[in-house]
Tab-separated table of N, CA and C in Angstrom:
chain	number	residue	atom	x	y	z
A	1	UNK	N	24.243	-6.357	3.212
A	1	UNK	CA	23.422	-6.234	4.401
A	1	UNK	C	22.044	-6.835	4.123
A	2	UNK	N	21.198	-7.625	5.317
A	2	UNK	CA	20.283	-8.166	4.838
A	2	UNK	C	19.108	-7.545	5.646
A	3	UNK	N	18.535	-6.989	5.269
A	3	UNK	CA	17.007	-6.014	5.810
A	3	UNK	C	16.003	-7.236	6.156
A	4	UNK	N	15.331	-6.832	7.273
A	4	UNK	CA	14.767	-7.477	7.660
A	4	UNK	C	13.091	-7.064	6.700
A	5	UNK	N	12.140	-7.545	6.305
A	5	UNK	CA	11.079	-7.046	5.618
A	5	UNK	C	9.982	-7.006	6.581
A	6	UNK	N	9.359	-5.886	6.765
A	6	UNK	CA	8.180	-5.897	7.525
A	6	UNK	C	6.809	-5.915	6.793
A	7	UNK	N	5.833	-6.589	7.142
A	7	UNK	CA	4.619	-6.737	6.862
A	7	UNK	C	4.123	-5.353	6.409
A	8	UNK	N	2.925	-5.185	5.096
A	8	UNK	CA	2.428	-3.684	5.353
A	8	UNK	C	1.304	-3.900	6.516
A	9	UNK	N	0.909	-4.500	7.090
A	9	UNK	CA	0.384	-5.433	8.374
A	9	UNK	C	0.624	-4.710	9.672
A	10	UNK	N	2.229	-4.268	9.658
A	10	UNK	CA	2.634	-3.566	10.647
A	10	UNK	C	2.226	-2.929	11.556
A	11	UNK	N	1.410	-2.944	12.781
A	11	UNK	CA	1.246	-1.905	13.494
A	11	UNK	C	-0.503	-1.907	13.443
A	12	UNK	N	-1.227	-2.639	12.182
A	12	UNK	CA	-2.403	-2.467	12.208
A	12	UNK	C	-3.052	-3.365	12.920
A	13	UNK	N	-4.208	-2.737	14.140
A	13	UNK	CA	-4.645	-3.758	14.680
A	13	UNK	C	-5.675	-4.320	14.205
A	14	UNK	N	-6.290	-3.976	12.693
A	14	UNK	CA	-7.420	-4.839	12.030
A	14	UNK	C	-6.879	-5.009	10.559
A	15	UNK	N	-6.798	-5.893	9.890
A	15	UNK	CA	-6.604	-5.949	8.491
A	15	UNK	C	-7.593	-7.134	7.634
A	16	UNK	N	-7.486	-7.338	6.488
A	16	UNK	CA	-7.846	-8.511	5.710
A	16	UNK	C	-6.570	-8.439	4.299
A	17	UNK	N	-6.544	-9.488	3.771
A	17	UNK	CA	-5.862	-9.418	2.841
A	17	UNK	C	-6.482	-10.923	1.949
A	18	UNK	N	-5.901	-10.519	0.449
A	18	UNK	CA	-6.297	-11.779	-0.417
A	18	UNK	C	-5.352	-11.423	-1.523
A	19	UNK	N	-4.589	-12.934	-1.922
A	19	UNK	CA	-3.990	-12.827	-2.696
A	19	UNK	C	-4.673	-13.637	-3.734
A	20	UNK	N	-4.052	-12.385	-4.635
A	20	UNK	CA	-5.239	-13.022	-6.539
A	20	UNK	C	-3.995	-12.123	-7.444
A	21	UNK	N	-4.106	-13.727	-8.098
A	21	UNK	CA	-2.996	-13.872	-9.432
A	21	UNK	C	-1.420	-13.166	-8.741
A	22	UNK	N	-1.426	-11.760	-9.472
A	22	UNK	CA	0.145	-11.819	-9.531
A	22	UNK	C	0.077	-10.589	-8.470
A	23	UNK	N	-1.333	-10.205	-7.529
A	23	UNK	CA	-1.524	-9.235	-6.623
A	23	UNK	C	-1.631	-9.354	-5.564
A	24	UNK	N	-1.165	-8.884	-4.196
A	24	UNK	CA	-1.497	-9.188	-2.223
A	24	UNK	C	-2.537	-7.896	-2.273
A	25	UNK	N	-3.596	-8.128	-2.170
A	25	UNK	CA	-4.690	-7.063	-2.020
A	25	UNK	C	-5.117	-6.907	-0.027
A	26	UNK	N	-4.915	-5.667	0.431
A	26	UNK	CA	-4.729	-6.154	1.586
A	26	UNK	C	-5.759	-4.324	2.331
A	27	UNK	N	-6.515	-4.659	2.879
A	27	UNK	CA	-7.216	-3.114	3.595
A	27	UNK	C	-6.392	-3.017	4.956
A	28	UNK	N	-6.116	-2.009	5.841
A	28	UNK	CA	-5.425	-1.813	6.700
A	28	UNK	C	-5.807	-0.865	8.032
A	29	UNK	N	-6.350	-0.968	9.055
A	29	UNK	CA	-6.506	-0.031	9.732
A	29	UNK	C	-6.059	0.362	10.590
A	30	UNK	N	-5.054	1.250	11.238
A	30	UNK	CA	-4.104	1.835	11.884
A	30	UNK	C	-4.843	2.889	12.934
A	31	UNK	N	-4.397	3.122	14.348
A	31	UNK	CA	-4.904	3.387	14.713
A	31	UNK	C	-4.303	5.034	14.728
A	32	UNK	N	-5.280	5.789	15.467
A	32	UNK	CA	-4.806	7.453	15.542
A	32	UNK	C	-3.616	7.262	16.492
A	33	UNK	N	-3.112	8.556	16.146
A	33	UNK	CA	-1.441	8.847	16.517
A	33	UNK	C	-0.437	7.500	16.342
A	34	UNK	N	-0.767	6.707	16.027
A	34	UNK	CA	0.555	5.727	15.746
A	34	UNK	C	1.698	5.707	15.250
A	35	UNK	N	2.698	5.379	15.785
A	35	UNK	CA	4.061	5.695	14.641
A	35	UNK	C	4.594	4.374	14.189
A	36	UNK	N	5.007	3.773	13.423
A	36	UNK	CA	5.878	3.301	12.674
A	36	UNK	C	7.512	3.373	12.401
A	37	UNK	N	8.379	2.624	13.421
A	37	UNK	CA	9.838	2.939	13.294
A	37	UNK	C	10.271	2.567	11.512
A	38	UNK	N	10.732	3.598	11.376
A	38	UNK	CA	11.907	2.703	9.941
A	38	UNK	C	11.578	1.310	9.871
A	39	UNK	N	11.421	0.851	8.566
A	39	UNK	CA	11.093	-0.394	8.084
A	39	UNK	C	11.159	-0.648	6.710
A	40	UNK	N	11.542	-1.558	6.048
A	40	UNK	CA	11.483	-1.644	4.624
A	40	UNK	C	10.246	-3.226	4.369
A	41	UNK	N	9.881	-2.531	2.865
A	41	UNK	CA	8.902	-3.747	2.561
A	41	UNK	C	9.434	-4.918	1.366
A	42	UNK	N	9.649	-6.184	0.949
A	42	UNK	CA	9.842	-6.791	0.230
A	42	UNK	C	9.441	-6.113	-1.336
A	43	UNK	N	8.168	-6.176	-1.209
A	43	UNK	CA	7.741	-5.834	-2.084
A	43	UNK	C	7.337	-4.493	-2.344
A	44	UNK	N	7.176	-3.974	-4.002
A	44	UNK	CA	6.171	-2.987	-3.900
A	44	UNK	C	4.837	-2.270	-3.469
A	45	UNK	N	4.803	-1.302	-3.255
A	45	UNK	CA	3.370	-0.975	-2.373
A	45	UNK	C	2.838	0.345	-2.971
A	46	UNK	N	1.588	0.063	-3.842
A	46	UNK	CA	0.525	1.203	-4.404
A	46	UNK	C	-0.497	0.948	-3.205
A	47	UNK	N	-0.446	2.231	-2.345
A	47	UNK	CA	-1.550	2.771	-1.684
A	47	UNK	C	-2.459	3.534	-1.738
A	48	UNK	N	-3.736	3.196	-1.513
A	48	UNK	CA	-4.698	4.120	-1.715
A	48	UNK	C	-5.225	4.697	-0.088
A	49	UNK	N	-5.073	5.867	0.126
A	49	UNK	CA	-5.509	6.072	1.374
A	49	UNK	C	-7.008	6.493	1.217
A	50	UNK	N	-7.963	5.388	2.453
A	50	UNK	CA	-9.313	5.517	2.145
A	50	UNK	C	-10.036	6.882	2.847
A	51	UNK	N	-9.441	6.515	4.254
A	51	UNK	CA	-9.974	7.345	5.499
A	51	UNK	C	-8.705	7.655	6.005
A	52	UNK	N	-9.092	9.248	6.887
A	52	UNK	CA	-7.994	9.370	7.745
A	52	UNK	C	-6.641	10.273	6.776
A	53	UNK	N	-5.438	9.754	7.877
A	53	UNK	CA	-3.980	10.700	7.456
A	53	UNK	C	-3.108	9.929	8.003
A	54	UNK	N	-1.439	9.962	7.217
A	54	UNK	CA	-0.420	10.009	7.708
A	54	UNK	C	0.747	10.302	7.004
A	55	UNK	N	1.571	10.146	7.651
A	55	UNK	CA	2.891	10.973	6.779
A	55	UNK	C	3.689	10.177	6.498
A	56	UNK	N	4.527	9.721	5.383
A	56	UNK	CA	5.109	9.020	5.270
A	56	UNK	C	6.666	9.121	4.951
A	57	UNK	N	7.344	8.984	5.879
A	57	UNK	CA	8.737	9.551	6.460
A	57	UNK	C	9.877	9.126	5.620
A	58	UNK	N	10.314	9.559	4.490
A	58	UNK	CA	11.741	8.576	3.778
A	58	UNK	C	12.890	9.365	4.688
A	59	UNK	N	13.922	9.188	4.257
A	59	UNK	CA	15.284	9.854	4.727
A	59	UNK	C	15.257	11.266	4.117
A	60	UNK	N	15.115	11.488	3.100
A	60	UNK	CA	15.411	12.787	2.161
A	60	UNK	C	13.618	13.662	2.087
A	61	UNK	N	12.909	13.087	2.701
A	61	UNK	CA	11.392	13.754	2.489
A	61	UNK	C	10.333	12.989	3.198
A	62	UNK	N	9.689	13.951	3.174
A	62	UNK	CA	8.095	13.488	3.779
A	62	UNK	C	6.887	13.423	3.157
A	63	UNK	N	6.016	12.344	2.830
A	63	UNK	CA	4.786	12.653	2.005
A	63	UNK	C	3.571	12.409	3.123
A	64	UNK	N	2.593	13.441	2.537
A	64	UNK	CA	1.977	13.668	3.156
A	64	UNK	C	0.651	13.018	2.685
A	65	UNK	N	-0.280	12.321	3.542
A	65	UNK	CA	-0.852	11.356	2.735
A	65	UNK	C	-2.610	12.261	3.703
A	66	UNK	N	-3.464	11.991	2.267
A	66	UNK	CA	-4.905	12.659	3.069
A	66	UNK	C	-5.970	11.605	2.285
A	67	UNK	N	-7.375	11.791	2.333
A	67	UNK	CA	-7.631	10.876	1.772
A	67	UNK	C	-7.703	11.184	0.509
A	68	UNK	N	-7.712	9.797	-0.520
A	68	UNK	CA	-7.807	9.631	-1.991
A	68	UNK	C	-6.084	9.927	-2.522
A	69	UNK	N	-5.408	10.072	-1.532
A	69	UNK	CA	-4.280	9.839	-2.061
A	69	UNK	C	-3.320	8.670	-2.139
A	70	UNK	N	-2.754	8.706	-3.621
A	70	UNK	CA	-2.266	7.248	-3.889
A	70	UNK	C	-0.695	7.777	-3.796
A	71	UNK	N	-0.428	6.472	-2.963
A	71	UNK	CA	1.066	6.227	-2.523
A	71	UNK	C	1.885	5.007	-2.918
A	72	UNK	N	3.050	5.502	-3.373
A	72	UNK	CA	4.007	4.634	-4.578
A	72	UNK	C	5.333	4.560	-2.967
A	73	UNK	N	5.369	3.636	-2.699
A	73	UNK	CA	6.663	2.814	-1.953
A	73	UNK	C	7.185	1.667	-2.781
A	74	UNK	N	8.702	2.275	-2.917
A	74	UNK	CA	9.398	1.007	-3.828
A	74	UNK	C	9.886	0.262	-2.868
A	75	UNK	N	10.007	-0.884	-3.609
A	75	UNK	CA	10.254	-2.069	-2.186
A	75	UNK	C	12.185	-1.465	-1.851
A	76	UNK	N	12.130	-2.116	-0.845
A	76	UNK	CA	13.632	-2.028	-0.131
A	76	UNK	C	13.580	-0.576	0.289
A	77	UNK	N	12.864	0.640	-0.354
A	77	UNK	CA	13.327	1.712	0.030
A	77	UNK	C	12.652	2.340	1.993
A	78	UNK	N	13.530	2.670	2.356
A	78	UNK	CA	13.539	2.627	4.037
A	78	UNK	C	13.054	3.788	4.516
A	79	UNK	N	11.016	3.655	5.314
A	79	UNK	CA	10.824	5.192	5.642
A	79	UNK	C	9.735	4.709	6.620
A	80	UNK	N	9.410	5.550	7.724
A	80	UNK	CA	8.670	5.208	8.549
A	80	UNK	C	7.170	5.658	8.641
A	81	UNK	N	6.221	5.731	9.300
A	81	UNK	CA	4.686	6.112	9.102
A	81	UNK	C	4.656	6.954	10.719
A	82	UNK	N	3.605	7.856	10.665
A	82	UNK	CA	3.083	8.989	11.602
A	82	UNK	C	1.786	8.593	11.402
A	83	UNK	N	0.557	8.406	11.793
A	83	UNK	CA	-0.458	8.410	11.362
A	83	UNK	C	-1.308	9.343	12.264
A	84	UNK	N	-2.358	9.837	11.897
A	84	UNK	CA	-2.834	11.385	12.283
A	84	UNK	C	-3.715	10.909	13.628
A	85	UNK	N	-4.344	12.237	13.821
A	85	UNK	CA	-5.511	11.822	15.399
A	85	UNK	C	-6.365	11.246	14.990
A	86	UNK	N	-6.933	10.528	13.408
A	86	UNK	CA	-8.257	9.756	13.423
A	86	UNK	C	-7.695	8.455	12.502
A	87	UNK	N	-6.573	8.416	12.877
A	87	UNK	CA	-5.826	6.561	12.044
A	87	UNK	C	-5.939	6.735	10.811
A	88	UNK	N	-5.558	5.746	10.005
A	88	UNK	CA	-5.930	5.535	8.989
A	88	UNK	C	-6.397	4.574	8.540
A	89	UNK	N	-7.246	4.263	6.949
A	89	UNK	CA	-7.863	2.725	6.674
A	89	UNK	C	-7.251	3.363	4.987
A	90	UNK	N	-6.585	2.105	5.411
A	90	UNK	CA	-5.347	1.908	3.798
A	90	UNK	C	-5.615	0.959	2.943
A	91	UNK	N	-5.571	1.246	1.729
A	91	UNK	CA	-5.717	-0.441	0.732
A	91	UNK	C	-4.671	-0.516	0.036
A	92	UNK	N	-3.974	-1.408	0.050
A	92	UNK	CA	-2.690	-1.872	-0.482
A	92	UNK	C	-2.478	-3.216	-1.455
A	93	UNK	N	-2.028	-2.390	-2.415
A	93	UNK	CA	-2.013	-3.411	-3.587
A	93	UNK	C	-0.075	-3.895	-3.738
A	94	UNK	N	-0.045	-4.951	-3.931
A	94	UNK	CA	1.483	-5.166	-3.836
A	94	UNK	C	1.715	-6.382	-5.157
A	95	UNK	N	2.124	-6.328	-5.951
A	95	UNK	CA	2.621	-6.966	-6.995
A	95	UNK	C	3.749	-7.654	-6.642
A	96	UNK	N	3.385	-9.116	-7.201
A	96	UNK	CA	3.983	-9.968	-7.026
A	96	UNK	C	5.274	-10.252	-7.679
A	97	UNK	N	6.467	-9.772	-7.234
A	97	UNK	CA	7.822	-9.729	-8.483
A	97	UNK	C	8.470	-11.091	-9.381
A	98	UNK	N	7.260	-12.168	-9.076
A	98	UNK	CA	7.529	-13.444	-9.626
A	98	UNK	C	6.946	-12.939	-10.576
A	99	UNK	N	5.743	-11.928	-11.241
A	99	UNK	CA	5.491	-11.689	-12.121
A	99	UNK	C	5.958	-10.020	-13.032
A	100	UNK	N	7.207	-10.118	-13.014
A	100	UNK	CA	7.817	-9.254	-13.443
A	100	UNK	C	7.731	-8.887	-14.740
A	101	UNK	N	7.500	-9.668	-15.432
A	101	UNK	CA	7.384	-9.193	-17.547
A	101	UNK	C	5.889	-8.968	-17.008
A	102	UNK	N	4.889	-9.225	-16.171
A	102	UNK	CA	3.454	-8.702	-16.550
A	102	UNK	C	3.549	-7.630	-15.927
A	103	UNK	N	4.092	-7.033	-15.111
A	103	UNK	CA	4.258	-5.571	-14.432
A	103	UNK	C	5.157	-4.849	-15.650
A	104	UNK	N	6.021	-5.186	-15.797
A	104	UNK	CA	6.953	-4.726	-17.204
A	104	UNK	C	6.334	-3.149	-17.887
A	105	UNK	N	5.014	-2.990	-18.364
A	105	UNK	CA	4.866	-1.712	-18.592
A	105	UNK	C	4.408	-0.717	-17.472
A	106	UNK	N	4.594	-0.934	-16.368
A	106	UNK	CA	4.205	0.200	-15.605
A	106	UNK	C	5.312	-0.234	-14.249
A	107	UNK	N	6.483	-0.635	-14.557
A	107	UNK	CA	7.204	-0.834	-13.568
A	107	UNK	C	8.109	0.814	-13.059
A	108	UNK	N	8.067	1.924	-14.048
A	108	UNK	CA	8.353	2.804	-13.691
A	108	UNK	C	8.080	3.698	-12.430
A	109	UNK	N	6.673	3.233	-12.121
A	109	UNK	CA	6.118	4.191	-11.456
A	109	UNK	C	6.844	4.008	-9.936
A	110	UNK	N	7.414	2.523	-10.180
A	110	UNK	CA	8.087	2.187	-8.317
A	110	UNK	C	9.202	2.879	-8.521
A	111	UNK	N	10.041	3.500	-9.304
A	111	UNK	CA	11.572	3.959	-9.336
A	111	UNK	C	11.721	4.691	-7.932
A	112	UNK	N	10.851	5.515	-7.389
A	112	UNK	CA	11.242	6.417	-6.357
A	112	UNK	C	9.518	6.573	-5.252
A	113	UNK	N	9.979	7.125	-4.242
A	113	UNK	CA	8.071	7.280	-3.591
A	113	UNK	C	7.783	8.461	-4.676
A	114	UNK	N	6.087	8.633	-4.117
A	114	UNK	CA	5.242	9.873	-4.570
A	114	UNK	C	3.919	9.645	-4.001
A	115	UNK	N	3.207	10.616	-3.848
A	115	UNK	CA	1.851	10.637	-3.546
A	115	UNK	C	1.779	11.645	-4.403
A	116	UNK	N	0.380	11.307	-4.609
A	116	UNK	CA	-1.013	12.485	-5.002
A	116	UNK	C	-2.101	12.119	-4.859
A	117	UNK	N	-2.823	12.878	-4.661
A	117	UNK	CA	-4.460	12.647	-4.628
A	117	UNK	C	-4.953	12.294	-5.813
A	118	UNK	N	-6.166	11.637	-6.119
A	118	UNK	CA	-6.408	11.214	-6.899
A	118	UNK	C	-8.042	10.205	-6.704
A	119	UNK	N	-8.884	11.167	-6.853
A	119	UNK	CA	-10.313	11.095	-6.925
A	119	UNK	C	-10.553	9.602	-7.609
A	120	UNK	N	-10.203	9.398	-8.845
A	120	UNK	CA	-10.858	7.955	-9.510
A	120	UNK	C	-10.186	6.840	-8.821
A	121	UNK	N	-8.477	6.830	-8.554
A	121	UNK	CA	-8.154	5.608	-7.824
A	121	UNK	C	-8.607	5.826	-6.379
A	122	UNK	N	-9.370	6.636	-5.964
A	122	UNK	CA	-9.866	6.252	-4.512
A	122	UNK	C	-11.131	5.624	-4.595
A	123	UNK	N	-11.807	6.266	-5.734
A	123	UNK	CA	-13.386	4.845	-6.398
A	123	UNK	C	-12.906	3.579	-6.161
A	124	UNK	N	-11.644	3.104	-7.159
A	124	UNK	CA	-11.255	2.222	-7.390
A	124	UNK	C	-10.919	1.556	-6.176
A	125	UNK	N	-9.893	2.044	-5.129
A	125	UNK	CA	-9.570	1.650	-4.089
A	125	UNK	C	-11.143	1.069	-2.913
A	126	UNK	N	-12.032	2.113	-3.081
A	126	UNK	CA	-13.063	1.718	-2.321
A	126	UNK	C	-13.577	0.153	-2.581
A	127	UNK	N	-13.652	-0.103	-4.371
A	127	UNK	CA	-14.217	-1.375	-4.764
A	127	UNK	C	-13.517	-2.523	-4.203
A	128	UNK	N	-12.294	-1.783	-4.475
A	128	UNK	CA	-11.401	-3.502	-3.811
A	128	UNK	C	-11.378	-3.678	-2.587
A	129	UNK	N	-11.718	-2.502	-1.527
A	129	UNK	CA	-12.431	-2.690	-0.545
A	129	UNK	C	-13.337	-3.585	-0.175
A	130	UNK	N	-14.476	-3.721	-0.872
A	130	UNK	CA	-15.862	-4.640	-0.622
A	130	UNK	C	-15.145	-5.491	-0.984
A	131	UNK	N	-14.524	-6.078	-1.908
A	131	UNK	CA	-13.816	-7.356	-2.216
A	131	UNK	C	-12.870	-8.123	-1.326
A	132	UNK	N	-12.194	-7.202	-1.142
A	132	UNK	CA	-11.523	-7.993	0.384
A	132	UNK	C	-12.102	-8.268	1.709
A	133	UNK	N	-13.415	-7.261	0.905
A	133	UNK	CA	-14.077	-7.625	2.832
A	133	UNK	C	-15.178	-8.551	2.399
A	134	UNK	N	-15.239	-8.911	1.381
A	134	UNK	CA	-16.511	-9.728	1.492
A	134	UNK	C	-15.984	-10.606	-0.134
A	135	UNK	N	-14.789	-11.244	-0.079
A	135	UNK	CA	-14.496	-12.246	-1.353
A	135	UNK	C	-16.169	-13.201	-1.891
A	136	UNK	N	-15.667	-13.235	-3.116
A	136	UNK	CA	-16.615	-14.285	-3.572
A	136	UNK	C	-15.603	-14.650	-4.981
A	137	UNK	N	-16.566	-15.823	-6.131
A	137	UNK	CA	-15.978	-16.022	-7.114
A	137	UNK	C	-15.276	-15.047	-7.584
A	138	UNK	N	-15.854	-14.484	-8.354
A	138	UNK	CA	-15.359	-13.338	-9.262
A	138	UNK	C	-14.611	-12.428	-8.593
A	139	UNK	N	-14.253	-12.666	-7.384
A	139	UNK	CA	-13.423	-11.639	-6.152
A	139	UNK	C	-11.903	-11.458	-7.391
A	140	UNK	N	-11.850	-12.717	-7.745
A	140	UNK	CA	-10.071	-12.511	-8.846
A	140	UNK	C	-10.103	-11.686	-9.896
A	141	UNK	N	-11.152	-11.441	-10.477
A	141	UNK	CA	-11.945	-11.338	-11.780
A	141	UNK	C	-11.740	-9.830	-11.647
A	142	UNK	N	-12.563	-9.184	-10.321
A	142	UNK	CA	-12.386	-8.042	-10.132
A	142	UNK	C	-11.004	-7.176	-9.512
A	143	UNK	N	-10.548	-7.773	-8.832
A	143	UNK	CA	-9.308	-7.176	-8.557
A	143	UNK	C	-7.890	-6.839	-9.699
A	144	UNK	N	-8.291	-8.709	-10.402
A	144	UNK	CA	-7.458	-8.105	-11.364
A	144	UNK	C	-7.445	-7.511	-12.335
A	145	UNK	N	-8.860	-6.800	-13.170
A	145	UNK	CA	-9.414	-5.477	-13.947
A	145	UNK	C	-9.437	-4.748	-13.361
């Protein structure tokens, strides 16, 4: 069967994105109450939720996303989005599977979803924020440290 791949783009009516080295660095803003039918993504997707809420619907569970929580979607796996009464603004990091031996030590973490909160990758998430919203040289430099 061949799945159709949807954008993490989906549904948002403002985004930016930049791709650097073997990463799609992409901010996302979704509006309140929005839903998201079933969809699968090509690729992997580490989310950092900046602002806002939503839930993120697999077949077997629901994660519940608030801010500073980081969200693990393995690619192909099929689940839909709820997003709360004040939207959400998402940063999405997606690794490029042409670079598979450089992901190689932390390819575990895509085996299945998960969220948790997580105070330092929402710092982190904020920085690559300004970077996508405002690239310059060293825009590669920083995303990919």
């Amino acid at each position: 069967m061949v799945r159709q791949h949807t954008p993490v783009t989906l549904g948002a009516p403002k985004f930016s994105s930049l791709e650097v080295g073997p990463f799609r660095v992409t901010e996302a803003h979704f509006s309140p109450n929005s839903r998201l039918q079933p969809h699968v993504h090509a690729r992997n997707v580490l989310a950092i939720l900046l602002d806002g809420s939503f839930d993120d619907v697999f077949p077997n569970r629901t994660l519940q996303c608030v801010p500073s929580t980081v969200l693990i979607e393995p690619a192909e796996d099929r689940h839909a989005n709820r997003f709360g009464c004040d939207g959400a603004r998402v940063l999405v990091v997606e690794p490029d599977p042409a670079y598979d031996e450089l992901m190689h030590p932390c390819r575990n973490i895509f085996n299945a979803p998960s969220a948790a909160t997580n105070p330092s990758a929402a710092r982190i998430g904020l920085r690559l924020s300004r970077e996508v919203a405002a690239p310059d040289a060293l825009t590669p430099l920083a995303v990919e440290g």
